[in-house]
Coordinates of C-alpha atoms in Angstrom, one line a residue:
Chain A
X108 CA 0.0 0.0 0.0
X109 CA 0.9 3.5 -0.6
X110 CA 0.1 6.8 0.3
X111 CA 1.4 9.6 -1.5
X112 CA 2.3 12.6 1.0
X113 CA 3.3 15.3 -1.6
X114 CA 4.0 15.7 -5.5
X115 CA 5.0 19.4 -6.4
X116 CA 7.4 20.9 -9.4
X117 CA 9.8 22.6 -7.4
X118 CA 12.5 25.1 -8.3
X119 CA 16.0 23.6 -7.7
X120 CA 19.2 24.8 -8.1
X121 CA 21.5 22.3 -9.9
X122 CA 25.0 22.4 -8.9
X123 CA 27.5 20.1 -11.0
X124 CA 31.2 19.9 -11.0
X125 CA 33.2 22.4 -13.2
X126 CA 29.7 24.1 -14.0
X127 CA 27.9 27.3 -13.6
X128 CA 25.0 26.5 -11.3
X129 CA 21.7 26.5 -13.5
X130 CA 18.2 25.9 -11.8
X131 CA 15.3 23.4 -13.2
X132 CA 12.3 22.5 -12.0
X133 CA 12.1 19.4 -10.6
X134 CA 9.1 17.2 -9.7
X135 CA 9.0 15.8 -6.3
X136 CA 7.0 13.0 -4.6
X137 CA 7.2 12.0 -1.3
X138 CA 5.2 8.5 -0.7
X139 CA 5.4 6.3 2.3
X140 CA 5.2 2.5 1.3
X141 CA 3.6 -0.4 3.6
X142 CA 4.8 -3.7 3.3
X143 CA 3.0 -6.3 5.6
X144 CA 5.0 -9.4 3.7
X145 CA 6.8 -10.7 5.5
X146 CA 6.7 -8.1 7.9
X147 CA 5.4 -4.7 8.6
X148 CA 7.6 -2.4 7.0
X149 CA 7.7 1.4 6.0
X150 CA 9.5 2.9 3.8
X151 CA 9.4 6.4 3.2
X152 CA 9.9 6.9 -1.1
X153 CA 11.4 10.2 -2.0
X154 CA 11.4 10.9 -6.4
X155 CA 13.0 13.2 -8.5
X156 CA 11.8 13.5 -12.1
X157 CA 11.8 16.1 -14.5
X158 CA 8.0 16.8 -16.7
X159 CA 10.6 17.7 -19.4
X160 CA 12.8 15.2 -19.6
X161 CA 11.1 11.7 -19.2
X162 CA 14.4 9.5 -18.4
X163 CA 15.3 12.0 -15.6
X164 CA 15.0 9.9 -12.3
X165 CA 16.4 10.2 -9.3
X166 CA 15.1 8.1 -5.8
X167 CA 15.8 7.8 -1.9
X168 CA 14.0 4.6 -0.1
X169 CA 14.4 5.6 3.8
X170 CA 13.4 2.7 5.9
X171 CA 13.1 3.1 9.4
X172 CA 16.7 1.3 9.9
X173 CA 18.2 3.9 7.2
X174 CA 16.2 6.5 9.7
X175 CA 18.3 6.0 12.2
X176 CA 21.7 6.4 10.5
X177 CA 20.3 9.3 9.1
X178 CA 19.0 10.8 12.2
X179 CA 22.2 10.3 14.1
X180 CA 24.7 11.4 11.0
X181 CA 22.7 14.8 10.4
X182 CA 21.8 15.5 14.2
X183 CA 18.0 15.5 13.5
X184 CA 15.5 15.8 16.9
X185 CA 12.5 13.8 15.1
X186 CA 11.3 10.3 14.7
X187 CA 10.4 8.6 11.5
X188 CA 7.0 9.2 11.7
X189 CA 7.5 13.1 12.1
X190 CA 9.9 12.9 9.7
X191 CA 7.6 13.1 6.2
X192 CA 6.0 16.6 7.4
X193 CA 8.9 18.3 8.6
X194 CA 10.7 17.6 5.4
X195 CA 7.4 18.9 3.2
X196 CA 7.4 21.7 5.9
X197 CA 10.9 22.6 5.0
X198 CA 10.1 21.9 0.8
X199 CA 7.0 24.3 1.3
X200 CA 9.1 27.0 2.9
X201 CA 11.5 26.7 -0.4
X202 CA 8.3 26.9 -2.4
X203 CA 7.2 29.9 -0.9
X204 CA 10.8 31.9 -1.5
X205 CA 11.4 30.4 -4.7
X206 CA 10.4 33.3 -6.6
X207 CA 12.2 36.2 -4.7
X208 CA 15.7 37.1 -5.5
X209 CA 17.6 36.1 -2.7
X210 CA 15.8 33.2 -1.1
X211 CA 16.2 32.6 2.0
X212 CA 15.3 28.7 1.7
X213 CA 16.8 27.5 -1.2
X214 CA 16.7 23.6 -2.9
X215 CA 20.0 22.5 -3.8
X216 CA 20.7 19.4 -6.4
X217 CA 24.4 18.5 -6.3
X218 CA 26.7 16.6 -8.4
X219 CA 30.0 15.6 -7.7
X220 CA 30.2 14.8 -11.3
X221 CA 30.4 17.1 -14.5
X222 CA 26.8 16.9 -15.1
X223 CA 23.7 15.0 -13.4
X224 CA 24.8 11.6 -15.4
X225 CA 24.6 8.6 -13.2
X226 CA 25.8 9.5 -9.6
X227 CA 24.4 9.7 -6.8
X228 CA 23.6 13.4 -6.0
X229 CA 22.5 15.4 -3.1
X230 CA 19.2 16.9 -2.4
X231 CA 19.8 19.8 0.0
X232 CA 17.6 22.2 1.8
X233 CA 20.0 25.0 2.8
X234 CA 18.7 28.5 4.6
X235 CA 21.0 31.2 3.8
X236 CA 20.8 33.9 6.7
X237 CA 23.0 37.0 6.8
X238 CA 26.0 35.0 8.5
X239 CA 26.3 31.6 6.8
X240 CA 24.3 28.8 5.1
X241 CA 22.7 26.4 6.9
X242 CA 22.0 22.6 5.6
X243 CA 19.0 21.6 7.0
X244 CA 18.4 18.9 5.4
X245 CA 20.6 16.4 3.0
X246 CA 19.3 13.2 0.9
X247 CA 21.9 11.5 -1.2
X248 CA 19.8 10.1 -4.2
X249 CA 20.4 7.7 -6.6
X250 CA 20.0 7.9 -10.8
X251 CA 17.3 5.4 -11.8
X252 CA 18.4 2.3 -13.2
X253 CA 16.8 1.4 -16.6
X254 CA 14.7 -1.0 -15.1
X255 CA 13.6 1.5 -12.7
X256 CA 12.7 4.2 -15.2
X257 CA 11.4 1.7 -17.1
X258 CA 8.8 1.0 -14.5
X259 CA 8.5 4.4 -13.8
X260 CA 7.7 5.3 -17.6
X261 CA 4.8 2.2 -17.5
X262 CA 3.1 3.3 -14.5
X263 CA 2.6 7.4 -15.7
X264 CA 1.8 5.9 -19.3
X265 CA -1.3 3.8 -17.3
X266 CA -1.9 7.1 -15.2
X267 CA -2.0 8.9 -18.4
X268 CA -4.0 6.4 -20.3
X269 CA -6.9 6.6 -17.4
X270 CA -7.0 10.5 -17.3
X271 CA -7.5 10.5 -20.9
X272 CA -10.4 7.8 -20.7
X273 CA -11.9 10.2 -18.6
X274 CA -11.1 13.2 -20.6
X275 CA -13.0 11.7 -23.6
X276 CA -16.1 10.4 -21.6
X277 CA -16.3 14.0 -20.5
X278 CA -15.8 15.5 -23.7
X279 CA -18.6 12.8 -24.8
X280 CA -21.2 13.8 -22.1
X281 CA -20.6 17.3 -22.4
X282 CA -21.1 17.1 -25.8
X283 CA -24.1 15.1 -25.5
X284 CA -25.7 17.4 -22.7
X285 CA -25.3 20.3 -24.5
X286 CA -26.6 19.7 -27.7
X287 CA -29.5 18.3 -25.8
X288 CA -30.1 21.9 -23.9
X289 CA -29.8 23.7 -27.5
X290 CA -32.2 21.6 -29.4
X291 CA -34.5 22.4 -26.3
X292 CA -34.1 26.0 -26.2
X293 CA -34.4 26.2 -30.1
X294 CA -37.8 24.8 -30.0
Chain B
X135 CA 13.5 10.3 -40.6
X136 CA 10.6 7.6 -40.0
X137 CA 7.8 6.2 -42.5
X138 CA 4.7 4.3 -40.5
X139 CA 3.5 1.4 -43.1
X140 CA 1.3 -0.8 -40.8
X141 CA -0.2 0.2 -37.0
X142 CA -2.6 -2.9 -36.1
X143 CA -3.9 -5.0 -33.2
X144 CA -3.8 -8.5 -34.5
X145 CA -5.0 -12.1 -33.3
X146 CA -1.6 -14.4 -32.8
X147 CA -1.1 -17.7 -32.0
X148 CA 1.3 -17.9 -29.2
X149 CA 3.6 -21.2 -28.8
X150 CA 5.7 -21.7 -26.2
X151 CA 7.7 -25.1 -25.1
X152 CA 6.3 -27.5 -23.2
X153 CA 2.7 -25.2 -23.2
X154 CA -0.5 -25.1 -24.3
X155 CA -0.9 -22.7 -27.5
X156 CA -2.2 -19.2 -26.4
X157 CA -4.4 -16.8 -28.2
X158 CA -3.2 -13.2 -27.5
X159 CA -4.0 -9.4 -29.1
X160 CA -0.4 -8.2 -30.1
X161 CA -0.1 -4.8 -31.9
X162 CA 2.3 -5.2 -35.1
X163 CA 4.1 -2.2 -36.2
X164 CA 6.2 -1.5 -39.2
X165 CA 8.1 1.2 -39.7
X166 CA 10.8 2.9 -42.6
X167 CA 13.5 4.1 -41.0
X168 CA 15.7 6.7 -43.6
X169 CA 19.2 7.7 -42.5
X170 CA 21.6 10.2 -44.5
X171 CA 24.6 10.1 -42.4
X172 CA 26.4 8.7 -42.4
X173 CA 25.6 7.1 -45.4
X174 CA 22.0 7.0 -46.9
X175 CA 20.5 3.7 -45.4
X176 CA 16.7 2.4 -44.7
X177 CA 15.9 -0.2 -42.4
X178 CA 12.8 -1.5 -41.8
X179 CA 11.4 -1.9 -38.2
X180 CA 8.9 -4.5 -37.3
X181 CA 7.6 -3.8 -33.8
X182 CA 5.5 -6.4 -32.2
X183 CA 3.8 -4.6 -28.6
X184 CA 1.0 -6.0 -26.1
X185 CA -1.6 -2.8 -25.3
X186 CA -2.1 -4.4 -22.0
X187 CA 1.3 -5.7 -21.2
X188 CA 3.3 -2.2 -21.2
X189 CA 6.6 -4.3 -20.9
X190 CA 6.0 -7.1 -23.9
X191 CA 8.5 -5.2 -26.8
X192 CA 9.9 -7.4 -29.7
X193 CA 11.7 -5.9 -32.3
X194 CA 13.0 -6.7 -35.7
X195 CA 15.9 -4.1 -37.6
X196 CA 16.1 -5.4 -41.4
X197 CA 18.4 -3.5 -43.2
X198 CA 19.1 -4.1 -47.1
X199 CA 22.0 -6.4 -46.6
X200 CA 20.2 -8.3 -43.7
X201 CA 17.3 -8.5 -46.3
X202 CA 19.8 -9.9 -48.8
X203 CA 20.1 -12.9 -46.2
X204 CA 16.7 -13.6 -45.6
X205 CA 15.8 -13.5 -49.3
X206 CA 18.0 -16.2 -49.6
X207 CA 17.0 -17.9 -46.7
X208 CA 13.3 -18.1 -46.8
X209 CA 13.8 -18.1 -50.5
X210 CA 11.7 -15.1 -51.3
X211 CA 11.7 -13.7 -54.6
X212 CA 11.2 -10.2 -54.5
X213 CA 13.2 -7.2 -53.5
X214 CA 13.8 -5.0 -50.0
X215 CA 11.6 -2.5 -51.7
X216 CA 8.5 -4.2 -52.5
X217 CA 9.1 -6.3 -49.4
X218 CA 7.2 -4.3 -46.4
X219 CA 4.1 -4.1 -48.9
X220 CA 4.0 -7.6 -49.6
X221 CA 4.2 -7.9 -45.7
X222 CA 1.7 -6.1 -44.6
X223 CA -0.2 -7.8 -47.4
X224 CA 0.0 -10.9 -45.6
X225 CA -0.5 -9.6 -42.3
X226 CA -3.6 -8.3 -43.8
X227 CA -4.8 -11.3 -44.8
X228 CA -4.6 -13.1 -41.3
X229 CA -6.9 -10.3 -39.9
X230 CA -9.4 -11.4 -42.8
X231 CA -9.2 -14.6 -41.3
X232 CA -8.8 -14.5 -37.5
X233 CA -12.6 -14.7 -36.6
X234 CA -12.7 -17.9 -38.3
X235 CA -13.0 -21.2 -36.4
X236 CA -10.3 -22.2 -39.1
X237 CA -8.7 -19.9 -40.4
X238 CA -6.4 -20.7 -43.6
X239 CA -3.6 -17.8 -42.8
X240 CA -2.8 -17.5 -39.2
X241 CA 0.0 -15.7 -37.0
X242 CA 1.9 -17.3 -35.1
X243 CA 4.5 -16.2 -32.3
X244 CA 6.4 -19.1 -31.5
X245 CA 9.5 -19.1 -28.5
X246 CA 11.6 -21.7 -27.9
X247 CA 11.6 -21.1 -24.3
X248 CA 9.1 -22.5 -21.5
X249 CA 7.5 -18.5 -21.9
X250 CA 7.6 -15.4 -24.2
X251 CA 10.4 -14.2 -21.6
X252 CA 13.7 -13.0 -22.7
X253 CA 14.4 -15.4 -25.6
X254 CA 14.4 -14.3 -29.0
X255 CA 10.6 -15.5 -31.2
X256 CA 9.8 -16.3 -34.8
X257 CA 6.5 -14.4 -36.2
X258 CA 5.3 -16.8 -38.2
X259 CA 2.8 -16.5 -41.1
X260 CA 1.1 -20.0 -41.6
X261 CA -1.0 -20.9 -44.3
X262 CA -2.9 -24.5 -43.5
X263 CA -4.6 -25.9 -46.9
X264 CA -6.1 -29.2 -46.8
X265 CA -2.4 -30.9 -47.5
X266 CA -0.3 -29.1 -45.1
X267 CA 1.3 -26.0 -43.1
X268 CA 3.2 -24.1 -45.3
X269 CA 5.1 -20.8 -43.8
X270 CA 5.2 -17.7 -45.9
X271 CA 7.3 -16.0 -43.8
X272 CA 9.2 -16.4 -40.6
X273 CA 11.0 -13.2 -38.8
X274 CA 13.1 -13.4 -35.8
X275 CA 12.3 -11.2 -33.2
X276 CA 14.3 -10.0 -30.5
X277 CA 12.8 -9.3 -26.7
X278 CA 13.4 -5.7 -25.7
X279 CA 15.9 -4.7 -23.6
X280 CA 15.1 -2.4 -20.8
X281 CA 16.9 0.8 -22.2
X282 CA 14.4 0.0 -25.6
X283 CA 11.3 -0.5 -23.2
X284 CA 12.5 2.6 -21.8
X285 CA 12.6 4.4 -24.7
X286 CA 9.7 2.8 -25.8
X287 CA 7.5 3.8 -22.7
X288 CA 8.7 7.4 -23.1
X289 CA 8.1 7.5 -27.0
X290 CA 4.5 6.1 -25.9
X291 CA 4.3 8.9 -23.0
X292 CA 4.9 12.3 -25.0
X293 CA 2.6 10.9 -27.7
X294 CA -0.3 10.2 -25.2
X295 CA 0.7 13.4 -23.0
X296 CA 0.0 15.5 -26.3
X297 CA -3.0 13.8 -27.3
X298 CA -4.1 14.6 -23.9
X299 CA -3.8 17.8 -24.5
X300 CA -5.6 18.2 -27.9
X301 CA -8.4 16.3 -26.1
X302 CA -8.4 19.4 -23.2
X303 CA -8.7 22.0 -26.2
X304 CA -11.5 20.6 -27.6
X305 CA -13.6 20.0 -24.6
X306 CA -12.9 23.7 -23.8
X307 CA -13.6 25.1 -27.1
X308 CA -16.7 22.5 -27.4
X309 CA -17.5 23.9 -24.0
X310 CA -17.2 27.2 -24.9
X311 CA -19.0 26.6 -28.7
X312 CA -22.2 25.5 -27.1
X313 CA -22.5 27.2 -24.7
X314 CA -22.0 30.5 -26.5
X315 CA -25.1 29.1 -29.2
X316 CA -27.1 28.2 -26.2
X317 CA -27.0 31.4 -24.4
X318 CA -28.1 32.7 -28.4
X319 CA -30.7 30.2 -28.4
X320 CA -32.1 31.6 -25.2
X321 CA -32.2 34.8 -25.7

């Protein structure tokens, strides 16, 4: 089972090796997985992708286990299940300054290769106050593997198929409706 | 640049080892491929795809020379150019006939494997007269890897995402149409 907790485009700077620092705008989706088999599990499912560019993928799977390492290497005060809305907090204060010139919460994409290939990168949240920037927050994330973009490509393709099902049954009925109205009204 | 000859659901026959034969909707897909550089080349492209399997891909690249080989080998007797034609001809006549309790030209997908998994398939066009089964043409296909599904998918995605969107524009300017004549009608 799973329940998806966010799924925003987001401005992001993207910083690569030897590079001038260029922002995109990056989808991301923050879904908590529950496994029962063989034993209750959660997983919380962090995705990168880019509307633009369908073989962009990047992903995080934090387990509770991972939690921990995570909370202890980056000093964090929370538990996993607080975790999911402090990090959309922070994402939703990023949101809100993305458009102003100097943001104070920024999104940072980092690369310590030439160009987002197929390393591992960093997803930061950093606060840049008058003294210093601040990480709050930072994910290392892998590239998608071909099988996994693969997957990824099927399941937005049956997504896609679905919403335009609907679109043409709607585009049917409001056809249908309408022409109805005006052959009354023309009477 | 790309030339689309055929685009069909069809009715095949599918034959695995040590199973019983299958009866599945594949969509066959041929395509002219041109290249200039570089040298001026065509290939043709037989894609075979399941609608409701997003991961069944086979393919088939025939260039000229390949085509040189298979004339020999199947001992056809006409050239690369009349070849897709001839075909699709064919293919043609098996949807004529797949409603029938018998029918005389039949597709058949055949693997040599327990399951259409990763092993390569022939697509085979059978003709059954009262004598015998007599194959007009059989093409090996090979499964797609996942960077083809994956290109494949995406291919799939950007078409149905812009079809999506000719689909919105209508309903809004069929919205808009009717309900601008109704209002007239009204009045």
């Amino acid at each position: 089972m799973t329940e998806l907790l966010f799924n925003k485009k987001l401005q992001v700077q993207v910083k690569c090796k030897d590079c001038d620092d260029r922002r995109a705008n990056i989808r991301i989706s923050i879904e908590l997985q529950f496994t029962t088999n063989p034993i209750h599990k959660r997983d919380l499912v962090v995705r990168l992708t880019d509307d633009s560019d369908l073989f962009f993928l990047y992903n995080l799977v934090i387990s509770e286990e991972d939690f921990q390492s995570l909370k202890i290497q980056q000093g964090l005060l929370i538990d996993f299940t607080s975790f999911p809305q402090k990090f959309i907090d922070l994402l939703n204060q990023c949101i809100s300054e993305q458009e102003k010139d100097n943001p104070r919460f920024l999104l940072q994409l980092s690369s310590p290769s030439p160009a987002l290939d197929h390393s591992p990168s960093n997803l930061n949240i950093v606060e840049t106050n008058a003294f210093k920037h601040l990480t709050h927050l930072s994910l290392k994330l892998l590239p998608g593997s071909d099988v996994e973009i693969k997957k990824y490509l099927a399941a937005c393709l049956s997504a896609l198929k679905e919403e335009k099902q609907l679109l043409e049954q709607k585009l049917k009925k409001t056809e249908e409706d309408l022409t109805r109205q005006l052959s009354y009204a023309q009477q």
